[in-house]
Coordinates of C-alpha atoms and ligand atoms in Angstrom, one line a residue:
M147 CA -13.5 -15.8 -10.6
V148 CA -10.6 -16.0 -8.1
K149 CA -8.0 -13.3 -8.8
K150 CA -4.3 -14.2 -8.4
I151 CA -2.2 -11.5 -6.9
I152 CA 1.3 -10.7 -5.8
M153 CA 1.6 -8.1 -3.0
D154 CA 4.5 -5.7 -2.9
V155 CA 4.6 -4.3 0.6
D156 CA 6.6 -2.3 3.1
T157 CA 4.9 -3.9 6.0
G158 CA 4.0 -1.6 8.6
S159 CA 0.6 -1.1 10.0
D160 CA -1.8 -0.9 7.0
D161 CA 0.2 -3.3 4.9
S162 CA -0.3 -5.9 7.7
I163 CA -4.1 -5.4 7.5
A164 CA -3.9 -5.7 3.7
I165 CA -2.0 -9.1 4.0
M166 CA -4.6 -10.4 6.5
A167 CA -7.4 -9.3 4.2
A168 CA -5.7 -11.0 1.2
V169 CA -5.3 -14.3 3.0
R170 CA -8.9 -14.3 4.3
C171 CA -10.5 -13.2 1.0
P172 CA -12.2 -16.0 -1.0
E173 CA -12.0 -13.9 -4.2
I174 CA -8.2 -13.7 -4.0
E175 CA -5.3 -16.1 -4.3
L176 CA -2.2 -14.7 -2.8
V177 CA 0.6 -16.1 -4.9
A178 CA 3.6 -14.4 -3.2
V179 CA 4.6 -11.4 -1.0
C180 CA 7.5 -9.2 -2.1
A181 CA 8.9 -6.9 0.6
V182 CA 10.5 -3.5 -0.1
G183 CA 12.2 -1.0 2.2
G184 CA 10.0 2.1 2.8
A185 CA 8.1 2.7 6.0
R186 CA 10.8 0.6 7.6
T187 CA 14.0 -1.2 6.3
V188 CA 13.5 -4.2 4.0
A189 CA 14.9 -6.5 6.8
N190 CA 12.0 -5.3 9.0
T191 CA 9.3 -5.3 6.3
T192 CA 10.3 -8.8 5.3
E193 CA 10.2 -10.0 8.9
N194 CA 6.9 -8.2 9.5
S195 CA 5.3 -9.8 6.5
L196 CA 6.4 -13.2 7.7
R197 CA 5.2 -12.4 11.2
V198 CA 1.7 -11.6 10.0
L199 CA 1.5 -14.8 7.8
D200 CA 2.9 -17.0 10.6
A201 CA 0.5 -15.5 13.2
M202 CA -2.4 -16.3 10.9
G203 CA -1.1 -19.9 10.3
A204 CA -1.0 -19.1 6.6
K205 CA 1.1 -21.8 4.9
G206 CA 2.8 -21.9 1.5
I207 CA 2.9 -18.2 0.6
P208 CA 6.5 -17.4 -0.3
V209 CA 7.9 -14.1 0.9
Y210 CA 10.7 -12.5 -1.2
S211 CA 12.9 -9.8 0.2
G212 CA 13.7 -7.0 -2.3
C213 CA 15.3 -3.5 -2.4
N214 CA 16.1 -1.7 0.7
S215 CA 16.8 1.8 -0.5
N216 CA 15.4 4.1 -3.1
L217 CA 17.0 4.1 -6.5
V218 CA 19.0 7.4 -6.5
R219 CA 17.7 10.0 -4.1
N220 CA 19.9 9.3 -1.1
F221 CA 23.0 9.5 -3.2
A222 CA 22.2 12.1 -5.8
R223 CA 20.5 15.1 -4.5
H224 CA 18.7 17.1 -1.9
R225 CA 15.9 15.3 -0.2
A226 CA 12.6 17.0 0.7
P227 CA 12.3 16.7 4.5
R228 CA 9.6 14.4 5.9
R229 CA 6.9 16.3 7.7
F230 CA 5.9 14.1 10.5
T231 CA 8.4 12.1 12.5
P232 CA 8.1 12.4 16.2
P233 CA 5.9 9.7 18.0
V234 CA 2.6 10.7 19.4
I235 CA 2.0 10.2 23.2
V236 CA -1.4 8.9 24.2
N237 CA -2.1 7.9 27.9
G238 CA 1.7 7.8 28.4
R239 CA 2.3 5.4 25.5
E240 CA 4.2 6.3 22.3
Y241 CA 2.5 5.7 19.0
R242 CA 4.0 5.8 15.5
M243 CA 2.3 5.2 12.2
H244 CA 4.4 2.1 11.8
D245 CA 6.4 0.3 14.5
D246 CA 9.9 -1.0 13.5
L247 CA 8.7 -4.5 14.2
L248 CA 5.1 -5.7 14.7
S249 CA 4.0 -6.7 18.1
L250 CA 3.7 -10.3 17.0
P251 CA 5.9 -13.3 17.8
P252 CA 9.1 -13.5 15.7
S253 CA 8.7 -15.4 12.4
V254 CA 9.4 -19.1 12.2
T255 CA 9.2 -19.2 8.4
A256 CA 12.3 -18.0 6.4
P257 CA 12.1 -15.7 3.4
M258 CA 12.9 -17.2 0.0
E259 CA 16.5 -17.1 -1.1
Q260 CA 15.7 -15.5 -4.4
N261 CA 15.3 -11.7 -4.3
A262 CA 12.0 -10.1 -5.2
V263 CA 13.3 -8.4 -8.4
S264 CA 14.5 -11.6 -10.1
F265 CA 11.4 -13.4 -8.8
Y266 CA 9.2 -10.9 -10.7
I267 CA 11.2 -11.3 -13.9
E268 CA 11.2 -15.1 -13.8
F269 CA 7.6 -15.3 -12.7
F270 CA 6.1 -13.0 -15.3
R271 CA 8.3 -14.5 -18.1
S272 CA 7.0 -18.0 -17.3
T273 CA 3.4 -17.6 -16.1
K274 CA 0.5 -18.1 -18.6
E275 CA -2.1 -16.9 -16.1
P276 CA -3.3 -13.3 -15.4
V277 CA -1.7 -12.1 -12.2
T278 CA -2.2 -8.7 -10.7
I279 CA 0.4 -6.9 -8.6
V280 CA -0.9 -4.9 -5.6
A281 CA 1.8 -2.5 -4.7
S282 CA 1.5 -0.7 -1.4
G283 CA 5.1 0.5 -0.7
P284 CA 7.7 2.4 -2.6
L285 CA 7.9 1.1 -6.2
T286 CA 11.6 0.2 -6.1
N287 CA 11.3 -3.5 -6.6
L288 CA 9.0 -3.1 -9.6
A289 CA 11.0 -0.3 -11.1
C290 CA 14.1 -2.5 -11.0
A291 CA 12.3 -5.5 -12.5
L292 CA 10.7 -3.4 -15.2
S293 CA 14.0 -1.7 -16.0
I294 CA 15.9 -5.0 -16.3
A295 CA 13.0 -6.8 -18.2
P296 CA 10.7 -4.2 -19.8
D297 CA 9.0 -7.1 -21.7
I298 CA 7.2 -8.2 -18.5
A299 CA 5.2 -4.9 -18.4
G300 CA 2.8 -6.5 -21.0
R301 CA 2.6 -9.8 -19.1
I302 CA 1.4 -8.3 -15.8
E303 CA -2.4 -8.3 -15.7
R304 CA -2.3 -4.9 -14.0
I305 CA -0.5 -3.1 -11.2
V306 CA -2.8 -1.6 -8.6
I307 CA -0.8 1.0 -6.7
M308 CA -1.4 2.7 -3.4
G309 CA 0.5 5.9 -4.0
G310 CA 0.5 9.5 -5.0
G311 CA -1.9 12.3 -4.2
D312 CA -3.5 15.1 -6.0
K313 CA -4.7 17.5 -3.3
A314 CA -3.8 15.2 -0.4
T315 CA -0.2 14.7 0.7
N316 CA 1.3 13.2 3.8
S317 CA 5.1 13.1 3.7
S318 CA 6.1 16.5 2.4
L319 CA 4.3 19.6 1.1
S320 CA 3.9 18.0 -2.2
A321 CA 4.0 14.2 -1.9
E322 CA 2.5 11.0 -0.5
S323 CA 4.8 8.6 1.3
N324 CA 5.3 5.8 -1.2
F325 CA 6.0 8.3 -4.0
W326 CA 8.1 10.5 -1.8
Q327 CA 10.3 7.5 -0.7
D328 CA 11.3 6.6 -4.2
P329 CA 10.1 9.2 -6.8
E330 CA 12.3 7.8 -9.7
A331 CA 10.9 4.3 -9.1
A332 CA 7.3 5.6 -9.3
Q333 CA 8.1 7.4 -12.5
I334 CA 9.7 4.3 -14.1
V335 CA 6.6 2.2 -13.2
L336 CA 4.2 4.8 -14.5
A337 CA 6.1 5.1 -17.8
S338 CA 6.5 1.3 -18.2
G339 CA 3.4 0.7 -20.3
A340 CA 1.9 -1.7 -17.8
K341 CA -1.8 -1.3 -17.1
I342 CA -2.0 0.8 -13.9
V343 CA -4.6 1.7 -11.4
L344 CA -3.3 4.4 -9.1
V345 CA -5.1 4.8 -5.8
P346 CA -3.9 8.0 -4.2
L347 CA -4.5 9.5 -0.8
D348 CA -7.4 11.5 -2.2
C349 CA -9.3 8.3 -2.6
T350 CA -8.0 6.3 0.4
H351 CA -8.8 9.3 2.7
T352 CA -12.5 8.8 1.8
A353 CA -12.3 5.2 3.1
Y354 CA -11.5 6.0 6.7
I355 CA -12.5 3.8 9.6
T356 CA -14.0 5.5 12.7
K357 CA -13.4 4.9 16.4
D358 CA -16.8 3.1 16.7
E359 CA -15.9 0.9 13.8
I360 CA -12.6 0.0 15.4
A361 CA -14.6 -1.0 18.5
H362 CA -16.9 -3.1 16.3
L363 CA -13.9 -4.8 14.6
R364 CA -12.5 -5.6 18.1
S365 CA -15.8 -7.1 19.1
I366 CA -15.6 -9.7 16.3
G367 CA -13.0 -11.4 18.4
T368 CA -10.8 -13.3 15.8
F369 CA -7.1 -12.8 15.7
E370 CA -7.3 -10.8 12.4
A371 CA -10.1 -8.5 13.6
N372 CA -8.4 -7.8 16.9
Y373 CA -5.0 -7.1 15.3
A374 CA -6.6 -4.9 12.6
A375 CA -8.4 -3.0 15.4
E376 CA -5.2 -2.5 17.3
L377 CA -3.3 -1.3 14.3
T378 CA -6.1 1.0 13.1
E379 CA -6.3 2.5 16.6
Q380 CA -2.6 3.2 16.5
R381 CA -3.0 4.9 13.2
M382 CA -6.0 6.9 14.5
Y383 CA -3.9 8.4 17.3
V384 CA -1.2 9.4 14.9
H385 CA -3.7 10.8 12.4
N386 CA -5.5 12.8 15.1
A387 CA -2.3 14.5 16.2
Q388 CA -0.4 14.8 12.9
Q389 CA -2.7 14.3 9.9
P390 CA -6.3 15.0 11.0
L391 CA -8.9 14.1 8.4
E392 CA -12.2 16.0 8.0
V393 CA -13.9 13.6 10.5
P394 CA -12.3 13.4 14.0
D395 CA -11.2 10.1 15.5
C396 CA -10.7 8.0 12.4
A397 CA -7.9 6.6 10.3
P398 CA -7.5 5.5 6.7
I399 CA -6.0 2.1 6.2
H400 CA -4.8 2.8 2.7
D401 CA -3.2 -0.5 1.8
A402 CA -6.1 -2.7 3.0
F403 CA -8.5 -0.5 1.0
V404 CA -6.5 -1.1 -2.2
L405 CA -6.3 -4.8 -1.6
C406 CA -10.1 -5.0 -1.0
Y407 CA -10.7 -3.0 -4.2
V408 CA -8.9 -5.7 -6.2
A409 CA -11.5 -8.2 -4.9
D410 CA -14.5 -5.8 -5.3
E411 CA -14.1 -3.1 -7.9
S412 CA -17.3 -1.3 -6.8
L413 CA -15.3 0.0 -3.8
I414 CA -13.9 2.8 -6.0
T415 CA -16.8 5.0 -7.1
E416 CA -14.9 7.6 -9.2
M417 CA -11.9 7.1 -11.5
E418 CA -10.4 9.2 -14.2
R419 CA -8.1 8.1 -17.0
V420 CA -5.1 10.5 -17.0
H421 CA -1.4 10.9 -17.5
V422 CA 0.6 11.2 -14.3
D423 CA 4.3 12.0 -14.0
V424 CA 6.3 12.2 -10.8
G425 CA 8.4 15.2 -9.7
F426 CA 12.0 14.9 -8.5
G427 CA 14.1 17.2 -6.5
G428 CA 13.8 19.3 -3.4
A429 CA 10.2 20.2 -2.4
G430 CA 8.9 18.5 -5.5
D431 CA 10.2 15.1 -4.6
G432 CA 7.4 12.5 -5.3
H433 CA 4.9 15.1 -6.4
S434 CA 2.1 13.5 -8.5
I435 CA 2.0 15.7 -11.6
I436 CA -1.4 15.3 -13.3
D437 CA -1.9 16.3 -16.9
R438 CA -4.7 18.9 -16.7
N439 CA -4.5 19.9 -20.4
T440 CA -8.0 19.0 -21.7
R441 CA -7.3 20.3 -25.3
N442 CA -4.2 18.3 -26.0
P443 CA -3.7 15.8 -23.2
L444 CA -0.8 13.4 -23.0
P445 CA -1.8 9.7 -23.6
P446 CA -3.2 8.4 -20.2
N447 CA -0.9 6.1 -18.3
C448 CA -3.2 5.1 -15.5
L449 CA -6.7 5.1 -14.0
F450 CA -6.6 7.6 -11.1
A451 CA -9.0 6.8 -8.3
R452 CA -10.9 9.7 -6.7
R453 CA -13.5 8.4 -4.3
A454 CA -14.2 5.2 -2.3
N455 CA -17.4 3.6 -1.0
R456 CA -16.2 3.5 2.6
E457 CA -19.2 1.7 4.1
A458 CA -18.7 -1.1 1.6
F459 CA -15.0 -1.3 2.5
R460 CA -15.7 -1.4 6.2
D461 CA -18.4 -4.1 5.8
M462 CA -15.9 -6.1 3.7
L463 CA -13.3 -6.0 6.4
Y464 CA -15.9 -7.1 9.0
R465 CA -16.9 -10.0 6.7
L466 CA -13.3 -11.1 5.9
F467 CA -12.3 -11.1 9.6
T468 CA -15.4 -13.0 10.8
Y469 CA -15.2 -16.8 10.7
Ligands
LIG153 O1 1.0 7.1 2.2 C1 0.4 5.9 2.6 C2 1.4 4.8 2.4 O2 2.6 5.0 3.0 C3 0.9 3.4 2.8 O3 1.2 2.4 1.9 C4 1.6 3.3 4.2 O4 1.8 1.9 4.5 C5 2.8 4.0 4.0 O5 3.9 3.2 3.7
LIG154 CA1 2.5 0.6 2.7

């Protein structure tokens, strides 16, 4: 059965590949894209989402612009510093994990006038169909919608989140980027009562794409395969210099993995049902706090993914971008 989804994205590099995969995937119907500020400002993540859809010639997928800033952190308290900021230089060229604007033509399609938060509330109060949210940016839009309209939590089929980390972190000593960007929002969503699958770095790091696989993607020759290869290569340079994985010359494309999982659940091979809370303040900002008490555990609030079938993910990307 085709799964209807809404993507909540801070489009950047891996969100772009996720959007391309969603549009090309026959098992998925992309109902809408909601942009949030995170990897870049919401003006840029909205424009970047539109650029990807326009470049693919994808018609009729509305893009809603949402919240730009995290809920409280910039105003209220000390912020844990981000670990990796400077660009990486390879062959005289600068690479960042995410460019401000994607290297695609400016969008010709306009975003919707309605904002993403009121779209969510209106949509989930009126739809009778099961619709999944695939969230791959900070959870600010969803936290606002669920705070204003807690009744929609039970109407969302489930929220599949790229975020958090147990042993793996990438933005501070204790946190993954999407949780680090807006810890309060992550906590609000986890405590909302919605059905949640949390796909943290520990899982997405096992779904890396190698340099040879990037070359294979490029050899496919379609726009999507070429652009995915370009973005994954950019990510590989940054990972090599700043966040090396166990295998050299490779990069995870977190958000595309999470999108593909929604279409094919066998891509996640280990899950545990646990209670996760999110830390706030100083070095603990965005820390995924996992209940380890086996004798008297708190009621689980999510399925926490541990391991991916990376070959199946890679093959799925090849398949989706070949036509
Ligand atoms: O930590 C990985 C996440 O942060 C991904 O969603 C990536 O796009 C960045 O925003
Ligand atoms: Ca993202």
